[in-house]
Coordinates of C-alpha atoms in Angstrom, one line a residue:
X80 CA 43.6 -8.2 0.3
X81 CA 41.2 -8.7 3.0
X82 CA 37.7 -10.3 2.7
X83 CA 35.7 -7.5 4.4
X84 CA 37.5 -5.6 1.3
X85 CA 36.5 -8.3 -1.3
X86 CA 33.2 -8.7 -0.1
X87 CA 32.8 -4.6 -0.7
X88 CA 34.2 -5.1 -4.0
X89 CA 31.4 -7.8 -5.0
X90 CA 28.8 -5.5 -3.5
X91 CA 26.7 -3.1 -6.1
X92 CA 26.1 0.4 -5.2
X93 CA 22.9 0.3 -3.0
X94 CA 24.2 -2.9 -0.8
X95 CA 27.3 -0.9 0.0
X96 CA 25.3 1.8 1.0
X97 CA 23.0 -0.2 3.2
X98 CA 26.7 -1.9 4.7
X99 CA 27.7 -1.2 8.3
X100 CA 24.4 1.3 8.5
X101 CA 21.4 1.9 11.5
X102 CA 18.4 1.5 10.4
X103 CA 14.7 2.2 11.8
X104 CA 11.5 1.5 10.8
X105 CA 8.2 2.0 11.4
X106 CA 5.2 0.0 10.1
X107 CA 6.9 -3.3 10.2
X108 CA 3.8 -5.4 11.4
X109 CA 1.9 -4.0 8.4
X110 CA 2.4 -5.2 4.7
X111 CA 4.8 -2.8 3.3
X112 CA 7.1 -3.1 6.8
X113 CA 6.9 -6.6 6.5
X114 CA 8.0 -6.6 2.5
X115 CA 10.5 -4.1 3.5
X116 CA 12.4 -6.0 6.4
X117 CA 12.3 -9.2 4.6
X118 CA 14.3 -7.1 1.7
X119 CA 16.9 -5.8 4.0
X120 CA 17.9 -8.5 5.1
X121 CA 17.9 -10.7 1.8
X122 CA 19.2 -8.4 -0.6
X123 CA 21.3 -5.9 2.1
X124 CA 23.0 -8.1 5.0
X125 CA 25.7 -5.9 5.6
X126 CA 24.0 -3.4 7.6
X127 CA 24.9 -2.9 11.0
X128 CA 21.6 -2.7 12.4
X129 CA 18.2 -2.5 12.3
X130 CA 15.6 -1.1 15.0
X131 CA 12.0 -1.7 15.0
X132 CA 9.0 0.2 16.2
X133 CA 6.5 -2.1 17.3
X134 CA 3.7 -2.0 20.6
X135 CA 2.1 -4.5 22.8
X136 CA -1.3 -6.1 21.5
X137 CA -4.1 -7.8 23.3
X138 CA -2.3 -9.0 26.0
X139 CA 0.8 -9.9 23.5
X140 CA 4.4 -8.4 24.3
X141 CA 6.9 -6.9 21.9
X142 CA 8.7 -10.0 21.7
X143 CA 5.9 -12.1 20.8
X144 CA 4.3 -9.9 18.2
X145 CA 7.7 -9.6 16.7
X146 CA 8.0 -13.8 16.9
X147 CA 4.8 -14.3 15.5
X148 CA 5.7 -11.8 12.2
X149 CA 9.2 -13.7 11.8
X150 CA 7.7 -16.9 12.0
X151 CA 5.7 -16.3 9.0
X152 CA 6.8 -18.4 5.5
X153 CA 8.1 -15.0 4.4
X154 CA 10.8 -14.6 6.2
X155 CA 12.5 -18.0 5.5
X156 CA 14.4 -17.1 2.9
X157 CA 15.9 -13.9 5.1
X158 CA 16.4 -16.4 7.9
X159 CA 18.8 -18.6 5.7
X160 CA 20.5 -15.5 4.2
X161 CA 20.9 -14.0 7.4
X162 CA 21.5 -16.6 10.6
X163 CA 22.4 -14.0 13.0
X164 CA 19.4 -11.6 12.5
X165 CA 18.5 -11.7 16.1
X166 CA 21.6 -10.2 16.7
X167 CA 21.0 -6.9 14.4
X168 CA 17.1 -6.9 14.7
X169 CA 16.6 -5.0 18.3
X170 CA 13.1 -3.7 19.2
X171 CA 12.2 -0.5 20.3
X172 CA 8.7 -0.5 22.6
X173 CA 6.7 2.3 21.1
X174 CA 2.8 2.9 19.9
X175 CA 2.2 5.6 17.0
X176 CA -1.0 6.6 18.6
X177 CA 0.9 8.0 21.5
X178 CA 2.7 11.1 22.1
X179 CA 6.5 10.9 21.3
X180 CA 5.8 7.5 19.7
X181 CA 5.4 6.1 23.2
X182 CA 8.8 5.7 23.1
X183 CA 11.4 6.2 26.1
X184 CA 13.8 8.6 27.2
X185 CA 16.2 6.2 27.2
X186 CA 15.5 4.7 23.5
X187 CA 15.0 8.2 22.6
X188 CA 19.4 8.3 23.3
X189 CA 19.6 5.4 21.5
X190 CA 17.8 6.2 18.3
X191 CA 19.1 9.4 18.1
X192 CA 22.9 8.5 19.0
X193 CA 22.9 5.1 16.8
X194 CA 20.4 5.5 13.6
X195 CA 21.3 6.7 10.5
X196 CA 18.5 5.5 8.3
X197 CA 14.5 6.1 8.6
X198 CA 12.0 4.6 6.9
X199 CA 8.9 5.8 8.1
X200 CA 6.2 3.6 6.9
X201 CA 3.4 3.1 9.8
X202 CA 0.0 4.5 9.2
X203 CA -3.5 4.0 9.6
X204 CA -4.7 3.4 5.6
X205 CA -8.4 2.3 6.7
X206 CA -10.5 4.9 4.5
X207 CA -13.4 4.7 7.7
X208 CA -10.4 5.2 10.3
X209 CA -12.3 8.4 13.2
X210 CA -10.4 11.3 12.2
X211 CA -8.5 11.2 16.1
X212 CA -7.2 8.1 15.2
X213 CA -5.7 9.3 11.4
X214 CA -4.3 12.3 13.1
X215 CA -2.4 10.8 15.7
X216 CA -1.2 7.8 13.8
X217 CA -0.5 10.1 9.9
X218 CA 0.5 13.3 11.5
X219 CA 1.0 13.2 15.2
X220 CA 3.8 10.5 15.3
X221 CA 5.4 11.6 12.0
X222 CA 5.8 14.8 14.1
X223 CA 7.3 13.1 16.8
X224 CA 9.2 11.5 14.7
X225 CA 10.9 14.8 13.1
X226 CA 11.7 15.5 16.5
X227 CA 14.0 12.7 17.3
X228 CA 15.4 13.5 13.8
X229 CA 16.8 16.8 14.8
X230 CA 18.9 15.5 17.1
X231 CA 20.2 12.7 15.2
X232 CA 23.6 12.8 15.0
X233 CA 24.5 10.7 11.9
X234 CA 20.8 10.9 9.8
X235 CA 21.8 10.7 6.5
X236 CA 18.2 10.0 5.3
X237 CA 14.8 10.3 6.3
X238 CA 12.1 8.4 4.1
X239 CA 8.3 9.4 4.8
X240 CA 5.7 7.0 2.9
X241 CA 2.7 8.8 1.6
X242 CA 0.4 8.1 -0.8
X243 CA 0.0 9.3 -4.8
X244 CA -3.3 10.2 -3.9
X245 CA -2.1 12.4 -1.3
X246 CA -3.3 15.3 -3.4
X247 CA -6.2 13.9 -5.1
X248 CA -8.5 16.1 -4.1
X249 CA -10.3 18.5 -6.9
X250 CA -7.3 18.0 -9.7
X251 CA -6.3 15.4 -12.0
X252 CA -2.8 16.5 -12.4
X253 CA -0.8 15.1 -9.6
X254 CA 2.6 16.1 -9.9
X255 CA 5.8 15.1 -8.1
X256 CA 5.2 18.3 -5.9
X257 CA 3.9 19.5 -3.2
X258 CA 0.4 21.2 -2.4
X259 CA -1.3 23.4 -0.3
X260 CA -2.6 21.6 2.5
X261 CA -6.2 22.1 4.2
X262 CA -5.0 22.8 7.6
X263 CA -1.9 23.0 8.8
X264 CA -0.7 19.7 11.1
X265 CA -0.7 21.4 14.4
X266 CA -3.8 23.5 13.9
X267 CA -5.4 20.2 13.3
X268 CA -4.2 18.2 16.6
X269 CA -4.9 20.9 18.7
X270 CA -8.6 20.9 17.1
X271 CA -8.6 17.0 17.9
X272 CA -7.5 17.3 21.2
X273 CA -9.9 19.9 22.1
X274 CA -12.9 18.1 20.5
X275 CA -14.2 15.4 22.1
X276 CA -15.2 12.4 20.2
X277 CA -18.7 13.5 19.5
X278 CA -18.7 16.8 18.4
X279 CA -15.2 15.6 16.3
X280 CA -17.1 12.7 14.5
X281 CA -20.1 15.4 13.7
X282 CA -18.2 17.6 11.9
X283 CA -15.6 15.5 10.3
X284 CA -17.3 15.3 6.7
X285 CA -17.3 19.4 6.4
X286 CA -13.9 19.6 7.8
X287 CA -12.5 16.9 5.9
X288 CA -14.1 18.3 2.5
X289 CA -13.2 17.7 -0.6
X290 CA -11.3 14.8 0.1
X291 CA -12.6 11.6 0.1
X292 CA -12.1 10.0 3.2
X293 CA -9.2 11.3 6.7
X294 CA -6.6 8.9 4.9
X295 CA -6.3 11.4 2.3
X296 CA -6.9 14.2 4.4
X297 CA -4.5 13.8 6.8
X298 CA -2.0 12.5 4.4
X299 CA -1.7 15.5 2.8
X300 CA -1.4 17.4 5.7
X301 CA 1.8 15.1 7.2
X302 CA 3.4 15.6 4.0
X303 CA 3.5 19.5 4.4
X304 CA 4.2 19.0 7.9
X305 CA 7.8 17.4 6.5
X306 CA 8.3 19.6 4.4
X307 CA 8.0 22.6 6.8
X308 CA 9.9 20.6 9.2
X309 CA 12.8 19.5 7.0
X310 CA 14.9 22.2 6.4
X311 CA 17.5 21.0 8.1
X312 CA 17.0 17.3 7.9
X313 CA 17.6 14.8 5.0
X314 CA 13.9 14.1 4.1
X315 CA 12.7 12.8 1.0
X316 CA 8.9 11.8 0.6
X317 CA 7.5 8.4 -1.4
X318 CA 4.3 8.0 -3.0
X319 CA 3.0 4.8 -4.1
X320 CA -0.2 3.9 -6.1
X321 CA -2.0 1.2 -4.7
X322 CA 0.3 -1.3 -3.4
X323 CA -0.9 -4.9 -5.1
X324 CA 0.1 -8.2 -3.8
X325 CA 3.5 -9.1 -4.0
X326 CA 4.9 -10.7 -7.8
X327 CA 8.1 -12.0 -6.3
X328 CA 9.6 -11.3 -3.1
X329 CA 9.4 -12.4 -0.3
X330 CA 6.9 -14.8 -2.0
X331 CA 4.5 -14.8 -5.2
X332 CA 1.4 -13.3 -4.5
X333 CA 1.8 -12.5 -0.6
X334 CA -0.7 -10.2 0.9
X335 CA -1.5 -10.2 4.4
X336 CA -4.2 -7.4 4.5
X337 CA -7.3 -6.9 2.4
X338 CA -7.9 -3.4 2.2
X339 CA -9.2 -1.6 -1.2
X340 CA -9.4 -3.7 -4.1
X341 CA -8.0 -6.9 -2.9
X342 CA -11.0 -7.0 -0.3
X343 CA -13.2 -6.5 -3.4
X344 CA -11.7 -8.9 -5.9
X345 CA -11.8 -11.9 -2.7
X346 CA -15.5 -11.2 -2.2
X347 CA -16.0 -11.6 -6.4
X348 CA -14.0 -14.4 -6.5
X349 CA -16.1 -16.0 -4.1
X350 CA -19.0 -15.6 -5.9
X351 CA -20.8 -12.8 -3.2
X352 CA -19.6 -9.5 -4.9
X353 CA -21.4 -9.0 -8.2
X354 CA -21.8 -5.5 -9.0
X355 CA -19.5 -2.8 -7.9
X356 CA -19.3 1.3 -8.6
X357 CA -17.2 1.9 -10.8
X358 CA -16.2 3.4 -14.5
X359 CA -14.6 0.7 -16.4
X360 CA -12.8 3.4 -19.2
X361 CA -10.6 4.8 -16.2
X362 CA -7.3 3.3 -15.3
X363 CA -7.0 1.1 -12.2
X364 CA -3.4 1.9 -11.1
X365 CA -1.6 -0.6 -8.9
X366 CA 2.0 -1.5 -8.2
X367 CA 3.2 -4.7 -6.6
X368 CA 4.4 -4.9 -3.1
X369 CA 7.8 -6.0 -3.6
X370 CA 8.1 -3.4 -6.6
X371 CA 7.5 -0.4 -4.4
X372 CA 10.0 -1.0 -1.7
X373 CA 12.8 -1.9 -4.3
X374 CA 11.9 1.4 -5.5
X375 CA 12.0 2.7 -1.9
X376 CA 15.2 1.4 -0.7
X377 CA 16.8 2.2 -3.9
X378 CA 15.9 6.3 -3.4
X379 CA 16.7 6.1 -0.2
X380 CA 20.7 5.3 -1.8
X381 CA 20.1 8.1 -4.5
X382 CA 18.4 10.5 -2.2
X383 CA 21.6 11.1 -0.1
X384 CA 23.6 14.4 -0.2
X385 CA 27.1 14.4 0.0
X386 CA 28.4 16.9 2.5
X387 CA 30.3 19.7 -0.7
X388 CA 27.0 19.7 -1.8
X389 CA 24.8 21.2 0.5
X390 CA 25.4 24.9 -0.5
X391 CA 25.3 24.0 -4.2
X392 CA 22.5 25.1 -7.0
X393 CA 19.3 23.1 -7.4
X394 CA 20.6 22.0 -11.1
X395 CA 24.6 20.6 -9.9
X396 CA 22.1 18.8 -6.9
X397 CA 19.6 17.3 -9.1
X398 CA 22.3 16.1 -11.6
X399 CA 24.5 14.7 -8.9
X400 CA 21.1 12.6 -7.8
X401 CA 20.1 11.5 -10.8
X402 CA 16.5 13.2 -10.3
X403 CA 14.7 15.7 -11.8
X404 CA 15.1 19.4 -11.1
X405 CA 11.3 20.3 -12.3
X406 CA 9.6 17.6 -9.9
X407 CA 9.8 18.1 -6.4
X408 CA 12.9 20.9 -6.1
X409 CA 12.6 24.2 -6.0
X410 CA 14.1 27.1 -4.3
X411 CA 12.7 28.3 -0.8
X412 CA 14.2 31.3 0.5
X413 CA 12.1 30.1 3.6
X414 CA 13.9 27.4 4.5
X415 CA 17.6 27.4 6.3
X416 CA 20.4 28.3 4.4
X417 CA 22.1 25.2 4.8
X418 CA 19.4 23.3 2.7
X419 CA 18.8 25.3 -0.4
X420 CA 16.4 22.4 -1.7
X421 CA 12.8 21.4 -1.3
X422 CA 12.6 17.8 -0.3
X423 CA 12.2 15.4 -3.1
X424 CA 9.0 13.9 -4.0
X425 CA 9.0 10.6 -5.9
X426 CA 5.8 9.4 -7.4
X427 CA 5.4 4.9 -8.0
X428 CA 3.0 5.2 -10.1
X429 CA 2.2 2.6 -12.7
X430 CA 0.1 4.1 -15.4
X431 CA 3.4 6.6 -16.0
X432 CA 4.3 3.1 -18.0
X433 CA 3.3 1.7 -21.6
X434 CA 2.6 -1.9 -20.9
X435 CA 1.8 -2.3 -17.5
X436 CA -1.6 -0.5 -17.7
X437 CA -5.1 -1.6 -17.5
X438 CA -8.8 0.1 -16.9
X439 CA -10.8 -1.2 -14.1
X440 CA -12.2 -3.1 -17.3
X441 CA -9.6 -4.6 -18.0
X442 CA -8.4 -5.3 -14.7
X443 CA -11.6 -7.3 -13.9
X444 CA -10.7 -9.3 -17.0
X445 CA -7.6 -9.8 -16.3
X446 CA -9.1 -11.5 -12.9
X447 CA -11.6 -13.6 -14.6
X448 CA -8.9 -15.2 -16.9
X449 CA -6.7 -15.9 -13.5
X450 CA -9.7 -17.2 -11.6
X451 CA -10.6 -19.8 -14.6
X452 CA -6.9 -21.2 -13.5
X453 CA -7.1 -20.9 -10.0
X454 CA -10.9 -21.0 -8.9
X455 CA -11.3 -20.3 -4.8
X456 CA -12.5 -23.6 -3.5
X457 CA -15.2 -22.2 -1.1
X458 CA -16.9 -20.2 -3.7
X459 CA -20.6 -20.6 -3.1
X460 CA -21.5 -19.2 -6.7
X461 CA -19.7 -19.0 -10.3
X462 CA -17.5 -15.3 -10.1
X463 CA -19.5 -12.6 -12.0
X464 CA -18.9 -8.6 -11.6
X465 CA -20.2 -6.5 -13.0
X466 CA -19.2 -2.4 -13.3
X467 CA -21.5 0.3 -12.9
X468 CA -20.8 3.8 -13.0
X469 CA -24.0 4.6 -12.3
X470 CA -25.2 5.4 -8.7
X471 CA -28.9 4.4 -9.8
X472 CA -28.3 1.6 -11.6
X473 CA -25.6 0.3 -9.1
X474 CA -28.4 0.5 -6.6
X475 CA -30.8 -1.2 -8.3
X476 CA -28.4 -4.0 -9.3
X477 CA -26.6 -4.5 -5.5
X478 CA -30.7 -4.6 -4.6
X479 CA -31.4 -7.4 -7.1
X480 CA -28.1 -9.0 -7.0
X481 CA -27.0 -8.5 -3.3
X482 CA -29.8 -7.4 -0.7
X483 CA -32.7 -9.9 -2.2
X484 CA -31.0 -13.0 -2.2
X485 CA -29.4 -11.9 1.1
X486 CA -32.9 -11.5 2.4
X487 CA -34.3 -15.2 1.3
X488 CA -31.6 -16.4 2.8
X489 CA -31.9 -15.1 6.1
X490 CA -35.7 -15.8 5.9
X491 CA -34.6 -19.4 5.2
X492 CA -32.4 -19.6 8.3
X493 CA -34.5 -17.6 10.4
X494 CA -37.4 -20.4 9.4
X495 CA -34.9 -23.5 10.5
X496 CA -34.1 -22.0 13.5
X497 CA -30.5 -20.3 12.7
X498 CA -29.3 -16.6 13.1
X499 CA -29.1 -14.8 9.8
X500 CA -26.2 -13.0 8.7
X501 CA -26.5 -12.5 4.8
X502 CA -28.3 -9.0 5.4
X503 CA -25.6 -7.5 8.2
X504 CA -23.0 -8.8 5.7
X505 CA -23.7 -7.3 2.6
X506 CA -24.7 -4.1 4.6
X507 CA -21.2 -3.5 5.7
X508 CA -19.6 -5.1 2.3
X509 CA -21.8 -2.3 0.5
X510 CA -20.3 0.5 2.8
X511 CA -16.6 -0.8 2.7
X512 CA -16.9 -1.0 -1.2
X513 CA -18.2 2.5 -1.4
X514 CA -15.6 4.4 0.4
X515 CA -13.4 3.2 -3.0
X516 CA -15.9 4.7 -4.8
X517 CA -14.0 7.7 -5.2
X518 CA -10.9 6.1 -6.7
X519 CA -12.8 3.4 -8.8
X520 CA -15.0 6.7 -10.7
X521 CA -12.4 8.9 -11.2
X522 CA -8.9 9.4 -12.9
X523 CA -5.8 10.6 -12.4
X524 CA -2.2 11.6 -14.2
X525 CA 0.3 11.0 -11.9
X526 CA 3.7 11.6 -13.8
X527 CA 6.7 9.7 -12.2
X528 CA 9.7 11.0 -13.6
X529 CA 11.8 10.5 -11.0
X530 CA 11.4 7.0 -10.5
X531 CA 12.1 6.5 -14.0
X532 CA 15.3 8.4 -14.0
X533 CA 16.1 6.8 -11.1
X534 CA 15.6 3.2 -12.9
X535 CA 17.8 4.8 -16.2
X536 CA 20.5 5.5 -13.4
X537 CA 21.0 2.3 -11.5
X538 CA 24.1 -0.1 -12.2
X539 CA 22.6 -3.5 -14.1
X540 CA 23.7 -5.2 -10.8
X541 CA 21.0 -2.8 -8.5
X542 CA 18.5 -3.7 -11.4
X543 CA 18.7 -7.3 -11.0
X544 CA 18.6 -7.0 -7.4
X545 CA 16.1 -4.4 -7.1
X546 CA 13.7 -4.4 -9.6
X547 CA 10.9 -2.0 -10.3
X548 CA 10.7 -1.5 -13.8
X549 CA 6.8 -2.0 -14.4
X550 CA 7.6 -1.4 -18.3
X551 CA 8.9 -5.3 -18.2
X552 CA 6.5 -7.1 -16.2
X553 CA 3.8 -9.8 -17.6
X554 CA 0.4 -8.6 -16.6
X555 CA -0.9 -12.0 -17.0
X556 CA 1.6 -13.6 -15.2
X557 CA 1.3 -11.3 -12.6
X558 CA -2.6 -11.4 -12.4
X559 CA -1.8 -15.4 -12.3
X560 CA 0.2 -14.9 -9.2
X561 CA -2.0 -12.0 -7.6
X562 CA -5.0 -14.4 -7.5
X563 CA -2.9 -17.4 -6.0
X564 CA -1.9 -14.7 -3.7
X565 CA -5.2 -13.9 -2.4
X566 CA -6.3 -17.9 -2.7
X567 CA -3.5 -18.2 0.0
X568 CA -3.0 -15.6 1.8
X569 CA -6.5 -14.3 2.0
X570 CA -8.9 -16.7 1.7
X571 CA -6.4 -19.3 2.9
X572 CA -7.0 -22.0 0.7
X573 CA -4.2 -24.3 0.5
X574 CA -2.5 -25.5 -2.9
X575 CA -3.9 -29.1 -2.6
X576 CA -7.8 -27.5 -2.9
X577 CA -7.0 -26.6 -6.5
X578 CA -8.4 -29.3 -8.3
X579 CA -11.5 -29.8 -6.7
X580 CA -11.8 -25.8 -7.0
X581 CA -11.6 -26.2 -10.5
X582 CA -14.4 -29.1 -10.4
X583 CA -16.6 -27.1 -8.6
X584 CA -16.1 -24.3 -11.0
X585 CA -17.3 -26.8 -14.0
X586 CA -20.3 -27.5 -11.7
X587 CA -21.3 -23.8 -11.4
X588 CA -20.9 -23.4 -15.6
X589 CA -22.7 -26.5 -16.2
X590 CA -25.6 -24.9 -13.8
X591 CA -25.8 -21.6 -15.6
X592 CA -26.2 -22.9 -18.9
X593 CA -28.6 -25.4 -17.4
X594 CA -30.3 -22.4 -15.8
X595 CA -29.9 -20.1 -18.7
X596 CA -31.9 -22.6 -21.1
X597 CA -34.3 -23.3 -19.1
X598 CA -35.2 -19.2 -18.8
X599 CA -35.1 -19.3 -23.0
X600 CA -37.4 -22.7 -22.9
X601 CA -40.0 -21.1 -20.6
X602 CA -39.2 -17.8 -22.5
X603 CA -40.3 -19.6 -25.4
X604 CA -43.5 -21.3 -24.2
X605 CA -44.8 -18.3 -23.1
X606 CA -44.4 -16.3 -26.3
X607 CA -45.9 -19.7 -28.0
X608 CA -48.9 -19.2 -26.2
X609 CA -49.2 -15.7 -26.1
X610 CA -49.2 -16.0 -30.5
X611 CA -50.9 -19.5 -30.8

């Protein structure tokens, strides 16, 4: 008996799925790329190997940017499980905003003679992105991408990350299918690179209409585009909720971007945020970091298609893959005869759940508790938020609470001399905050059946290994380690800072009650003489 064959014999069913495979990937300097590679390697070192999408940046080569990433305190763990990775990472020069990826002819052969695996995970996610830039980056390389795909000669899965607010637009329902886009993808990039950049910024809010910002919009749109593209290739697409700081893997709390709330719940704990839009009865949906891509790679294993089943029903399919037949199949005389399936949709949703659920509410409360353990050293008041669904109210309260303190600031700094910044700052806080206003004042269903199923049909080895099941996690554990995360990682305050965080938090409470009685004594003096 060999050891290759032992070592196949201690392996569960998604790390011999993984062994001796290609892999690319796209996205990897962003924070799901990053959690994903650093899962690879760690949990599924058998793989052959593994090429990577990644451009040049001010001035900084392939090489470097890729350097920089791996020398992060993330990947430490990966580097002791896998010594040789510089052997099986290989980099592929390329830029999403360009046509054909910006990729070369000759790693064009390469890709399409040597991968097997695709994990398509770069996009622009900034809500205020110029609809040019969404397009090219959502739909235009994800075209290009589809391509290369068709002439793959050994794809056995192509994995396109989404959104679950991909639909959100005008419905509450969002099911694990697909819907009508607004456009279809090339309609739009010819419109885009007609327009130039003036016209194209004027009437992006009509076109973009109803949805909420070009994230969404173009979303959508790339999600059709794979479906009308996939006939003939393996495609499956992935929608998360918002992804949270990490619980786990590759470390407690990580985060290394602060878009949507995390930007938000940084500013509160700092003691600048103190009102924000939103309905505290609606749920606040979120999913941890290292939770999504367990759930990622582990339907990319249950996704495949052996080859006796591609001419099969919808119902022998579906039970073969464990995955529902009403979310996300259906029949489409449309498509090629060789695929007789729509391409799966998976929702990772967390609200679907009994336990791990919260309300914005709740969610801020479950921040407050965390932040009474771990206070941000540089806060510069005590943290207080408070939720308005209200656009009047909200309003008044970001002028009383925000804007007027901003502007005696300023004055003060103006008056010794200094540049004020207060003003600018809250200005552009109040317009990042309310492009979540969208999400933070409305709800949604978002059924995920098939990840469940997926969970009730994974070996206890793949569970321990790759774990996703939200039903079992501590929410205020996890809140514990989400706002370490963000001490860290955002705000990058180091462990050490802890205790005198913590005394300066005392200092602020003792203040406010100071502060609050002496409002009731001068409250009281004045009512005194007012009756006396």
């Amino acid at each position: 008996m060999t050891i290759q064959y032992v070592r196949e014999m201690q392996m569960s069913d998604v790390e011999n799925f993984y062994a001796g495979k290609t892999i690319f990937i796209t996205g990897v300097t962003g924070f799901l790329g990053q959690v994903l590679l650093s899962k690879l390697l760690c949990s599924c070192p058998d793989f052959r190997c593994i090429y990577i999408l990644i451009r040049e940046k001010k001035g900084k080569l392939i090489h470097e940017r890729f350097k920089e990433i791996f020398d992060s305190s993330i990947f430490r763990p990966a580097k002791k499980l896998n010594p040789n990775y510089e052997t099986k990472i290989k980099l592929i020069k390329g830029d999403c905003c360009q046509r054909n990826l910006g990729v070369s002819e000759a790693d064009q052969v390469i890709i399409e003679n040597e991968v097997e695996i695709i994990f398509h995970a770069a996009a622009t996610v900034r809500f205020d992105a110029v609809l040019r830039e969404a397009a090219y980056i959502n739909i235009r390389s994800t075209n290009a991408l589809l391509n290369i795909a068709k002439n793959m000669k050994n794809l056995k899965a192509f994995m396109y990350v989404s959104t679950a607010f991909s639909a959100c637009a005008e419905r509450e329902l969002i099911e694990e299918k697909f819907y009508d886009p607004p456009i279809r993808a090339h309609n739009l990039l010819t419109l885009v690179e007609q327009l130039n950049d003036t016209i194209l910024d004027r009437i992006t809010p009509e076109l973009i209409k109803p949805h909420p910002n070009t994230y969404i919009y173009t979303k959508i749109i790339a999600e059709n585009l794979c479906r009308d593209r996939g006939a003939q290739i393996p495609i499956c697409i992935f929608r998360p909720s918002i992804i949270a700081p990490c619980y786990k893997e590759p470390a407690p709390g990580w985060i290394n971007n602060s878009y949507g709330p995390v930007g938000a719940i940084v500013a509160y704990a700092l003691g600048s945020l103190k009102v924000a839009r939103a309905n505290g009865y609606y749920k606040a949906d979120m999913v941890p970091g290292d939770y999504v891509v367990n759930a990622l790679i582990v339907f990319q294993h249950f996704f495949i298609i052996p080859e006796p089943f591609l001419n099969f029903s919808i119902s022998r399919m579906c039970a073969y893959l464990g995955i529902s037949s009403g979310c996300g199949f259906s029949e489409n005389k449309s498509k090629s005869e060789e695929w007789k399936f729509d391409v799966p949709i998976i929702n990772n949703y967390s609200n679907s759940t009994t336990k791990f659920t919260f309300t914005w509410a709740s969610f801020i409360h479950e921040c407050d508790k965390a932040l009474e353990k771990y206070p941000f050293h540089n806060s510069v008041t005590l943290p207080m938020l408070k939720l308005k669904n209200n656009p009047i109210t909200y309003r008044c309260m970001t002028a009383v609470l925000h804007s007027f303190p901003a502007f005696i600031i300023d004055t003060i700094l103006n008056v010794l001399g200094k540049k004020p910044k207060f003003g600018k700052l809250y200005e552009k806080m109040h317009k990042l905050f309310d492009l979540l206003t969208h999400f933070s004042t409305n709800e949604w269903v978002i059924p995920s059946d098939n990840v469940n199923e997926m969970w009730r049909k994974l070996s206890q080895k793949d569970k321990d290994t790759f774990y996703f099941n939200l039903d079992d996690l501590n929410t205020e554990e996890y809140f514990g380690t989400y706002i370490r995360g963000l001490r860290l990682y955002i705000a990058n305050e180091e462990e050490h800072t802890l205790k005198s965080a913590i005394k300066k938090r005392r200092i602020f409470l003792i203040l406010q009650y100071l502060i609050i009685a002496i409002v009731i004594l001068i409250f009281l003096y004045v009512l005194a003489c007012l009756l006396f």
